[in-house]
Short mmCIF file of C-alpha atoms in Angstrom, two decimals:
data_model
loop_
_atom_site.label_atom_id
_atom_site.label_comp_id
_atom_site.label_asym_id
_atom_site.label_seq_id
_atom_site.Cartn_x
_atom_site.Cartn_y
_atom_site.Cartn_z
CA UNK Q 1 6.72 -27.07 -2.05
CA UNK Q 2 5.94 -23.50 -3.22
CA UNK Q 3 6.82 -23.79 -6.93
CA UNK Q 4 8.57 -20.44 -6.82
CA UNK Q 5 10.79 -20.56 -3.59
CA UNK Q 6 14.41 -19.72 -4.67
CA UNK Q 7 17.38 -19.05 -2.70
CA UNK Q 8 16.74 -15.92 -1.66
CA UNK Q 9 14.27 -17.20 0.85
CA UNK Q 10 16.87 -20.24 2.20
CA UNK Q 11 16.26 -19.35 6.22
CA UNK Q 12 19.83 -20.30 7.05
CA UNK Q 13 20.87 -17.07 5.72
CA UNK Q 14 22.24 -14.16 7.35
CA UNK Q 15 23.50 -11.29 7.03
CA UNK Q 16 26.22 -8.64 8.44
CA UNK Q 17 24.58 -6.46 9.68
CA UNK Q 18 23.16 -7.79 13.50
CA UNK Q 19 19.73 -5.92 13.54
CA UNK Q 20 19.54 -8.09 10.72
CA UNK Q 21 19.72 -11.12 12.30
CA UNK Q 22 17.88 -10.78 15.59
CA UNK Q 23 14.99 -12.43 16.51
CA UNK Q 24 11.29 -10.48 15.78
CA UNK Q 25 13.20 -8.36 13.52
CA UNK Q 26 10.63 -7.27 11.16
CA UNK Q 27 13.30 -7.00 7.98
CA UNK Q 28 15.83 -10.24 8.05
CA UNK Q 29 18.16 -10.39 4.96
CA UNK Q 30 15.09 -12.29 3.95
CA UNK Q 31 12.81 -9.73 3.14
CA UNK Q 32 14.36 -6.34 1.64
CA UNK Q 33 11.65 -4.32 1.36
CA UNK Q 34 11.43 -1.40 -0.44
CA UNK Q 35 10.33 1.95 0.81
CA UNK Q 36 11.57 5.95 -0.52
CA UNK Q 37 13.01 8.58 1.50
CA UNK Q 38 14.32 11.92 1.89
CA UNK Q 39 17.74 12.61 4.45
CA UNK Q 40 17.29 15.05 6.59
CA UNK Q 41 20.11 16.51 5.56
CA UNK Q 42 19.26 16.22 2.19
CA UNK Q 43 15.53 17.31 2.46
CA UNK Q 44 14.82 18.17 -1.73
CA UNK Q 45 16.16 14.74 -2.63
CA UNK Q 46 13.52 12.05 -2.08
CA UNK Q 47 15.53 8.28 -2.81
CA UNK Q 48 14.48 4.41 -3.21
CA UNK Q 49 16.01 2.27 -0.01
CA UNK Q 50 15.34 -1.02 1.26
CA UNK Q 51 14.98 -2.14 4.67
CA UNK Q 52 17.48 -4.84 6.25
CA UNK Q 53 17.57 -5.21 10.15
CA UNK Q 54 17.96 -1.01 11.84
CA UNK Q 55 19.31 0.14 8.51
CA UNK Q 56 18.21 1.73 5.14
CA UNK Q 57 20.21 0.78 1.75
CA UNK Q 58 20.25 3.78 -0.08
CA UNK Q 59 20.48 2.19 -3.90
CA UNK Q 60 20.16 6.25 -5.91
CA UNK Q 61 24.14 5.57 -3.48
CA UNK Q 62 24.46 2.04 -4.92
CA UNK Q 63 23.82 2.82 -8.40
CA UNK Q 64 26.81 6.13 -7.69
CA UNK Q 65 28.54 3.47 -6.74
CA UNK Q 66 28.23 0.68 -8.77
CA UNK Q 67 27.21 -1.88 -7.02
CA UNK Q 68 24.13 -2.26 -9.65
CA UNK Q 69 26.19 -2.49 -12.30
CA UNK Q 70 25.91 -6.42 -13.14
CA UNK Q 71 22.30 -6.01 -13.59
CA UNK Q 72 20.17 -4.40 -16.79
CA UNK Q 73 21.01 -0.48 -17.46
CA UNK Q 74 16.78 0.27 -16.89
CA UNK Q 75 17.07 -1.64 -13.86
CA UNK Q 76 19.69 0.26 -12.44
CA UNK Q 77 17.72 3.51 -13.58
CA UNK Q 78 14.93 2.24 -12.31
CA UNK Q 79 16.58 1.64 -8.48
CA UNK Q 80 18.18 5.75 -9.36
CA UNK Q 81 14.78 6.83 -9.19
CA UNK Q 82 12.99 9.25 -6.56
CA UNK Q 83 9.32 6.99 -5.95
CA UNK Q 84 9.05 3.70 -7.27
CA UNK Q 85 6.69 3.88 -9.42
CA UNK Q 86 9.75 3.16 -12.55
CA UNK Q 87 11.05 0.27 -10.54
CA UNK Q 88 7.28 -1.30 -9.76
CA UNK Q 89 6.55 -0.26 -13.40
CA UNK Q 90 9.05 -3.10 -15.14
CA UNK Q 91 7.34 -5.83 -13.92
CA UNK Q 92 7.91 -8.53 -11.46
CA UNK Q 93 11.34 -9.34 -13.39
CA UNK Q 94 13.15 -6.20 -11.93
CA UNK Q 95 12.42 -8.25 -7.91
CA UNK Q 96 13.57 -11.16 -9.19
CA UNK Q 97 16.76 -10.13 -10.46
CA UNK Q 98 17.50 -6.93 -8.00
CA UNK Q 99 16.40 -9.50 -4.60
CA UNK Q 100 19.59 -11.92 -5.18
CA UNK Q 101 21.78 -8.91 -6.04
CA UNK Q 102 21.34 -6.98 -3.08
CA UNK Q 103 21.48 -9.85 -0.47
CA UNK Q 104 24.88 -10.86 -2.02
CA UNK Q 105 26.08 -6.90 -1.02
CA UNK Q 106 24.37 -8.20 2.80
CA UNK Q 107 24.93 -11.66 3.61
CA UNK Q 108 27.04 -12.37 5.60
CA UNK Q 109 28.85 -15.25 3.75
CA UNK Q 110 30.04 -12.93 1.34
CA UNK Q 111 33.22 -10.59 2.51
CA UNK Q 112 31.11 -7.00 3.09
CA UNK Q 113 32.14 -4.69 0.57
CA UNK Q 114 33.46 -2.09 1.10
CA UNK Q 115 30.32 0.57 1.70
CA UNK Q 116 30.51 3.59 1.93
CA UNK Q 117 29.12 5.70 5.26
CA UNK Q 118 26.09 7.20 3.20
CA UNK Q 119 25.32 3.40 2.11
CA UNK Q 120 24.14 2.42 4.94
CA UNK Q 121 21.91 5.18 7.17
CA UNK Q 122 19.69 5.23 10.36
CA UNK Q 123 16.26 5.38 11.05
CA UNK Q 124 17.44 9.17 12.50
CA UNK Q 125 19.27 10.05 9.85
CA UNK Q 126 16.35 10.30 7.29
CA UNK Q 127 12.33 10.79 6.53
CA UNK Q 128 10.28 7.90 5.20
CA UNK Q 129 7.96 9.29 2.49
CA UNK Q 130 4.41 7.81 0.96
CA UNK Q 131 6.77 4.86 -1.72
CA UNK Q 132 4.80 6.11 -4.95
CA UNK Q 133 2.72 8.28 -7.02
CA UNK Q 134 -0.46 6.65 -6.13
CA UNK Q 135 -2.86 7.46 -8.54
CA UNK Q 136 -6.20 5.72 -7.29
CA UNK Q 137 -7.01 4.36 -4.58
CA UNK Q 138 -9.39 1.49 -4.28
CA UNK Q 139 -11.15 -0.20 -1.28
CA UNK Q 140 -12.49 -3.30 -0.83
CA UNK Q 141 -14.49 -5.15 1.38
CA UNK Q 142 -13.07 -8.88 1.10
CA UNK Q 143 -13.87 -10.27 4.59
CA UNK Q 144 -15.96 -12.58 4.92
CA UNK Q 145 -16.48 -12.23 8.40
CA UNK Q 146 -16.11 -8.84 8.95
CA UNK Q 147 -19.59 -8.62 6.46
CA UNK Q 148 -20.98 -10.28 8.68
CA UNK Q 149 -20.50 -8.87 11.76
CA UNK Q 150 -21.07 -5.50 10.28
CA UNK Q 151 -24.22 -6.79 8.11
CA UNK Q 152 -25.65 -8.07 12.04
CA UNK Q 153 -25.45 -4.95 12.81
CA UNK Q 154 -27.08 -3.65 10.15
CA UNK Q 155 -29.33 -6.65 9.14
CA UNK Q 156 -30.20 -9.06 11.72
CA UNK Q 157 -32.22 -11.45 9.25
CA UNK Q 158 -29.79 -10.63 6.69
CA UNK Q 159 -26.18 -9.88 7.39
CA UNK Q 160 -25.29 -10.10 3.91
CA UNK Q 161 -26.72 -8.82 1.31
CA UNK Q 162 -27.27 -10.39 -1.91
CA UNK Q 163 -24.27 -10.17 -4.12
CA UNK Q 164 -21.24 -10.84 -1.70
CA UNK Q 165 -20.14 -14.21 -2.85
CA UNK Q 166 -20.20 -13.40 -6.23
CA UNK Q 167 -18.70 -10.45 -7.13
CA UNK Q 168 -14.91 -8.70 -4.42
CA UNK Q 169 -16.84 -5.95 -3.14
CA UNK Q 170 -15.11 -2.36 -3.19
CA UNK Q 171 -15.52 1.54 -3.80
CA UNK Q 172 -13.09 4.42 -4.68
CA UNK Q 173 -10.98 6.24 -2.46
CA UNK Q 174 -9.79 9.22 -2.08
CA UNK Q 175 -5.95 9.04 -3.31
CA UNK Q 176 -5.01 12.90 -2.29
CA UNK Q 177 -5.46 12.36 1.05
CA UNK Q 178 -3.87 8.84 1.41
CA UNK Q 179 -1.25 9.79 5.09
CA UNK Q 180 2.03 7.74 5.44
CA UNK Q 181 2.98 6.10 8.26
CA UNK Q 182 2.94 8.41 11.74
CA UNK Q 183 0.89 11.66 10.13
CA UNK Q 184 -1.14 13.12 13.20
CA UNK Q 185 -5.48 12.01 12.83
CA UNK Q 186 -6.48 16.22 12.71
CA UNK Q 187 -10.89 14.58 14.27
CA UNK Q 188 -13.68 15.38 11.24
CA UNK Q 189 -16.45 16.56 10.94
CA UNK Q 190 -19.42 16.30 9.04
CA UNK Q 191 -23.11 15.97 8.91
CA UNK Q 192 -24.94 13.29 11.46
CA UNK Q 193 -28.11 12.41 13.25
CA UNK Q 194 -29.07 10.46 15.11
CA UNK Q 195 -31.98 8.26 14.93
CA UNK Q 196 -34.61 10.40 17.72
CA UNK Q 197 -33.44 13.63 16.08
CA UNK Q 198 -35.88 15.25 13.23
CA UNK Q 199 -32.78 17.48 11.65
CA UNK Q 200 -29.05 16.15 11.12
CA UNK Q 201 -26.49 18.97 12.68
CA UNK Q 202 -23.21 19.86 11.57
CA UNK Q 203 -19.83 18.79 13.62
CA UNK Q 204 -17.30 16.95 14.97
CA UNK Q 205 -17.63 12.51 14.85
CA UNK Q 206 -17.95 11.42 17.34
CA UNK Q 207 -17.72 7.80 16.43
CA UNK Q 208 -14.71 7.90 14.75
CA UNK Q 209 -12.99 4.17 13.93
CA UNK Q 210 -9.93 3.44 12.61
CA UNK Q 211 -9.78 -0.64 10.01
CA UNK Q 212 -7.09 -2.84 9.93
CA UNK Q 213 -6.49 -3.58 6.55
CA UNK Q 214 -3.63 -5.12 3.56
CA UNK Q 215 -3.05 -2.70 1.20
CA UNK Q 216 -0.71 -3.95 -2.13
CA UNK Q 217 0.30 -1.27 -4.75
CA UNK Q 218 0.26 -2.46 -8.61
CA UNK Q 219 3.35 -2.95 -10.80
CA UNK Q 220 2.95 -3.15 -14.30
CA UNK Q 221 -0.98 -2.57 -15.11
CA UNK Q 222 -2.78 -2.69 -17.69
CA UNK Q 223 -3.88 -1.06 -21.06
CA UNK Q 224 -8.25 0.52 -20.98
CA UNK Q 225 -10.55 -1.65 -22.10
CA UNK Q 226 -7.64 -4.84 -21.43
CA UNK Q 227 -8.71 -7.20 -18.21
CA UNK Q 228 -6.20 -9.08 -16.99
CA UNK Q 229 -7.20 -12.64 -16.53
CA UNK Q 230 -7.02 -13.71 -13.05
CA UNK Q 231 -4.21 -16.43 -14.12
CA UNK Q 232 -2.12 -13.45 -14.04
CA UNK Q 233 -3.62 -11.10 -12.30
CA UNK Q 234 -0.19 -11.81 -8.66
CA UNK Q 235 1.71 -10.78 -11.50
CA UNK Q 236 0.31 -6.75 -11.45
CA UNK Q 237 1.31 -6.90 -8.08
CA UNK Q 238 4.66 -5.23 -6.46
CA UNK Q 239 3.94 -5.64 -3.63
CA UNK Q 240 1.77 -5.36 -0.29
CA UNK Q 241 1.68 -2.31 2.51
CA UNK Q 242 -0.73 -2.14 5.82
CA UNK Q 243 -3.54 -0.02 5.52
CA UNK Q 244 -5.57 1.89 8.46
CA UNK Q 245 -8.49 2.86 6.66
CA UNK Q 246 -9.96 6.16 9.12
CA UNK Q 247 -13.50 6.12 8.90
CA UNK Q 248 -16.45 8.47 11.28
CA UNK Q 249 -19.34 6.12 11.16
CA UNK Q 250 -21.79 8.40 12.22
CA UNK Q 251 -21.06 10.56 9.21
CA UNK Q 252 -21.02 7.45 6.95
CA UNK Q 253 -24.27 5.95 8.38
CA UNK Q 254 -26.24 8.95 7.42
CA UNK Q 255 -24.43 10.04 4.32
CA UNK Q 256 -24.91 5.98 2.18
CA UNK Q 257 -27.12 5.90 1.13
CA UNK Q 258 -27.45 5.39 -1.82
CA UNK Q 259 -23.82 6.08 -3.31
CA UNK Q 260 -21.89 4.63 -0.15
CA UNK Q 261 -18.54 5.79 1.32
CA UNK Q 262 -18.12 9.59 1.25
CA UNK Q 263 -17.12 12.71 3.47
CA UNK Q 264 -16.99 9.09 6.57
CA UNK Q 265 -14.48 8.02 4.80
CA UNK Q 266 -12.27 11.06 2.81
CA UNK Q 267 -10.59 12.19 5.62
CA UNK Q 268 -7.15 10.13 5.64
CA UNK Q 269 -6.40 6.72 5.26
CA UNK Q 270 -2.85 6.30 6.55
CA UNK Q 271 0.11 3.69 4.95
CA UNK Q 272 2.72 2.45 6.68
CA UNK Q 273 6.22 3.13 4.88
CA UNK Q 274 7.77 -0.34 3.74
CA UNK Q 275 6.00 -2.41 0.63
CA UNK Q 276 7.43 -6.36 1.11
CA UNK Q 277 7.41 -7.84 -2.43
CA UNK Q 278 4.85 -10.70 -3.10
CA UNK Q 279 8.32 -12.65 -3.91
CA UNK Q 280 8.87 -11.75 0.08
CA UNK Q 281 6.23 -13.49 0.60
CA UNK Q 282 6.79 -17.02 -1.26
CA UNK Q 283 7.49 -19.07 1.59
CA UNK Q 284 3.68 -17.94 3.74
CA UNK Q 285 1.63 -18.33 0.35
CA UNK Q 286 -2.09 -21.14 1.51
CA UNK Q 287 -5.40 -22.26 -0.58
CA UNK Q 288 -7.27 -19.49 -0.82
CA UNK Q 289 -10.74 -19.33 1.59
CA UNK Q 290 -12.18 -22.69 1.34
CA UNK Q 291 -15.90 -22.17 0.68
CA UNK Q 292 -18.64 -23.88 1.23
CA UNK Q 293 -20.81 -26.34 -0.78
CA UNK Q 294 -23.71 -24.06 -0.24
CA UNK Q 295 -21.82 -21.17 -2.15
CA UNK Q 296 -22.43 -19.88 -5.20
CA UNK Q 297 -20.04 -21.04 -8.01
CA UNK Q 298 -17.31 -18.96 -8.94
CA UNK Q 299 -17.27 -17.50 -12.69
CA UNK Q 300 -14.83 -17.99 -14.29
CA UNK Q 301 -12.77 -15.18 -14.79
CA UNK Q 302 -12.55 -15.59 -10.59
CA UNK Q 303 -11.84 -17.99 -10.71
CA UNK Q 304 -8.59 -19.97 -11.93
CA UNK Q 305 -6.66 -23.58 -10.14
CA UNK Q 306 -2.96 -21.77 -8.83
CA UNK Q 307 -5.17 -19.13 -7.25
CA UNK Q 308 -7.31 -22.26 -5.75
CA UNK Q 309 -3.76 -23.68 -4.63
CA UNK Q 310 -2.34 -20.51 -3.03
CA UNK Q 311 -3.91 -17.11 -3.65
CA UNK Q 312 -3.65 -17.02 0.50
CA UNK Q 313 -1.34 -15.56 2.05
CA UNK Q 314 -0.59 -16.18 6.02
CA UNK Q 315 -0.26 -13.08 7.36
CA UNK Q 316 -0.99 -11.93 11.04
CA UNK Q 317 -2.29 -8.40 11.00
CA UNK Q 318 -2.80 -6.60 15.35
CA UNK Q 319 -3.73 -3.37 15.97
CA UNK Q 320 -3.07 -1.82 19.07
CA UNK Q 321 -4.12 0.88 21.13
CA UNK Q 322 -2.53 3.19 23.30
CA UNK Q 323 -4.61 6.65 25.27
CA UNK Q 324 -3.07 9.66 25.92
CA UNK Q 325 -3.63 8.97 29.59
CA UNK Q 326 -1.69 5.18 28.89
CA UNK Q 327 1.13 7.00 27.57
CA UNK Q 328 1.11 9.58 30.11
CA UNK Q 329 0.75 6.18 33.26
CA UNK Q 330 3.90 3.74 31.24
CA UNK Q 331 1.01 1.24 30.01
CA UNK Q 332 2.17 -0.30 26.95
CA UNK Q 333 -0.32 -0.04 23.74
CA UNK Q 334 -3.28 -2.54 24.56
CA UNK Q 335 -3.90 -5.57 21.42
CA UNK Q 336 -7.64 -4.83 20.41
CA UNK Q 337 -7.65 -7.51 17.82
CA UNK Q 338 -5.89 -10.05 16.00
CA UNK Q 339 -6.68 -11.97 12.71
CA UNK Q 340 -4.96 -13.16 10.04
CA UNK Q 341 -5.25 -12.71 6.49
CA UNK Q 342 -5.53 -15.87 4.57
CA UNK Q 343 -9.11 -16.16 6.29
CA UNK Q 344 -10.07 -13.06 3.54
CA UNK Q 345 -13.17 -14.47 1.29
CA UNK Q 346 -11.89 -12.78 -1.72
CA UNK Q 347 -8.05 -13.15 -2.96
CA UNK Q 348 -5.44 -10.21 -4.06
CA UNK Q 349 -5.93 -12.21 -7.43
CA UNK Q 350 -9.98 -12.20 -7.60
CA UNK Q 351 -9.55 -8.32 -7.10
CA UNK Q 352 -7.39 -7.61 -9.95
CA UNK Q 353 -9.19 -10.15 -12.45
CA UNK Q 354 -12.26 -8.06 -10.74
CA UNK Q 355 -10.97 -4.82 -10.10
CA UNK Q 356 -10.28 -4.71 -14.48
CA UNK Q 357 -13.28 -7.07 -15.82
CA UNK Q 358 -14.75 -4.34 -17.26
CA UNK Q 359 -11.53 -3.08 -18.80
CA UNK Q 360 -10.53 -0.86 -16.37
CA UNK Q 361 -7.27 0.12 -16.40
CA UNK Q 362 -5.07 0.31 -13.62
CA UNK Q 363 -1.81 2.38 -13.15
CA UNK Q 364 1.64 1.81 -11.72
CA UNK Q 365 1.67 2.90 -7.63
CA UNK Q 366 -2.31 2.04 -8.22
CA UNK Q 367 -3.59 0.88 -4.11
CA UNK Q 368 -5.70 -1.72 -3.57
CA UNK Q 369 -7.35 -2.58 -0.21
CA UNK Q 370 -7.82 -5.67 1.30
CA UNK Q 371 -10.78 -3.62 3.41
CA UNK Q 372 -10.81 -4.99 7.30
CA UNK Q 373 -9.49 -7.49 8.49
CA UNK Q 374 -11.54 -10.31 10.59
CA UNK Q 375 -11.99 -13.31 11.52
CA UNK Q 376 -14.42 -14.90 13.05
CA UNK Q 377 -13.24 -15.94 16.82
CA UNK Q 378 -13.76 -13.22 19.36
CA UNK Q 379 -10.95 -11.13 19.41
CA UNK Q 380 -9.85 -10.43 15.72
CA UNK Q 381 -11.91 -8.21 14.60
CA UNK Q 382 -10.76 -5.26 12.91
CA UNK Q 383 -12.77 -2.25 13.59
CA UNK Q 384 -14.38 -0.94 16.56
CA UNK Q 385 -17.18 -0.67 14.85
CA UNK Q 386 -16.72 -4.94 15.57
CA UNK Q 387 -16.04 -4.89 18.55
CA UNK Q 388 -18.61 -2.87 20.46
CA UNK Q 389 -21.50 -3.55 18.33
CA UNK Q 390 -21.52 -0.31 17.58
CA UNK Q 391 -20.85 1.66 20.32
CA UNK Q 392 -23.64 -0.31 22.53
CA UNK Q 393 -20.53 -2.32 24.37
CA UNK Q 394 -17.65 -0.36 25.82
CA UNK Q 395 -14.44 -2.38 26.98
CA UNK Q 396 -12.10 -1.28 29.07
CA UNK Q 397 -8.55 0.24 29.00
CA UNK Q 398 -5.76 -0.73 31.37
CA UNK Q 399 -5.90 2.88 32.43
CA UNK Q 400 -9.49 2.56 33.97
CA UNK Q 401 -10.69 4.50 30.51
CA UNK Q 402 -13.59 3.07 28.37
CA UNK Q 403 -13.79 3.19 24.62
CA UNK Q 404 -17.14 2.38 22.32
CA UNK Q 405 -14.52 5.16 19.57
CA UNK Q 406 -11.28 6.83 19.55
CA UNK Q 407 -11.41 9.62 21.75
CA UNK Q 408 -7.92 12.65 21.09
CA UNK Q 409 -4.61 10.59 21.77
CA UNK Q 410 -6.24 7.65 21.14
CA UNK Q 411 -2.75 5.95 19.15
CA UNK Q 412 -3.41 3.77 16.78
CA UNK Q 413 -0.81 1.29 15.70
CA UNK Q 414 -1.51 -1.55 13.41
CA UNK Q 415 1.94 -4.02 12.56
CA UNK Q 416 1.59 -8.00 10.16
CA UNK Q 417 4.10 -10.62 10.36
CA UNK Q 418 4.10 -14.06 8.86
CA UNK Q 419 5.44 -16.68 10.17
CA UNK Q 420 5.76 -20.79 9.49
CA UNK Q 421 8.40 -22.94 11.02
CA UNK Q 422 11.07 -23.32 9.19
CA UNK Q 423 11.15 -20.51 6.97
CA UNK Q 424 12.75 -16.53 8.48
CA UNK Q 425 9.70 -14.57 10.01
CA UNK Q 426 9.31 -11.15 8.14
CA UNK Q 427 7.69 -8.49 8.99
CA UNK Q 428 5.34 -5.59 6.96
CA UNK Q 429 6.70 -3.09 9.64
CA UNK Q 430 3.99 -0.81 11.60
CA UNK Q 431 1.58 1.81 10.34
CA UNK Q 432 0.41 4.46 12.91
CA UNK Q 433 -1.43 7.83 14.20
CA UNK Q 434 -2.70 9.51 16.57
CA UNK Q 435 -6.10 11.18 17.06
CA UNK Q 436 -6.04 14.86 17.58
CA UNK Q 437 -8.42 17.32 17.49
CA UNK Q 438 -10.97 19.16 14.90
CA UNK Q 439 -9.00 21.76 13.57
#
């Protein structure tokens, strides 16, 4: 039994909001993820909301109506802010106190409180926002299978570089181009050079790709020069979201040596609007990836008993594609990939411990992403680079179209969910975006 389970995970809990009890909902009462929204009739004011079924509970209005009065004042004030940063910065105790109180407002076996009409909102009444002020963004490369697939395309006889199994690889991304789910992605332009071309040329990418990832937002950060030990690393994480780290593979291939990703990545990264807390996913924890006997031993700063025992997460992530023609013809999106986060070689705690091991300071609201999630089996590759083997093996859509990489009008949807016998499924919502022509 997971030692972090508590009454908020009770699978028998039901809400008086009927949509929260429907099979297939991402947001049952056991989930209660956090996000930020603006009311369409008050677009100048951002507020924190909690997803419950097909409704959004307005925490600012809860505060004003006195429904949070049993919480410490500092926590009440954080719920009334315009971003999640102050709430996340309080640390895990804030979620541990807030979730039971919110459940008591929403659970079916308690008398429904007299809620004002402004307390529970519908999707059409709001416009979601990026949930936090994100100062920095780091993208890891934590899937052994993704690294092996890509390495096999570039270095068939030596797919993994020597450092891969010793430390979590990452690069520092650009936070200014983080976009909320639903924002279109203009096709980027840049320098490209074909293998048989003597000189590069400038133009729109012909190899636009997605990357199926899970992101996690920092709650409490660390002081500069003070690393976070791996045993405490998860205390620095507030929760999870979905991330699509778009990639222009032809731009990337020409520019990435010797310093790594730049314009082939920095044009856009999409993220989902709801942040699912680590506490909510406690029933779905699992052991960390089992390293092979021939793998190098972990250095002590990347190893601890709790991380090995339950550092993984049984979280299924999928990517779906619908072309403009498919939409016109009424053809549903095609699932391109389904993989599980428990197959990641490096855990969340190891990523945080390594990120701060040199004394780097993380701050509340920083976004860290896992890197592309891929599995060992066919159908679990988290990018078109892997699926089409750098475009050499195109696949066919139900409309008869072929794809090597993304075309204008294509819409990519990521979804993620946790499912385990004996517990209620919870989801991360959707991360969607459509490709548009170059500006």
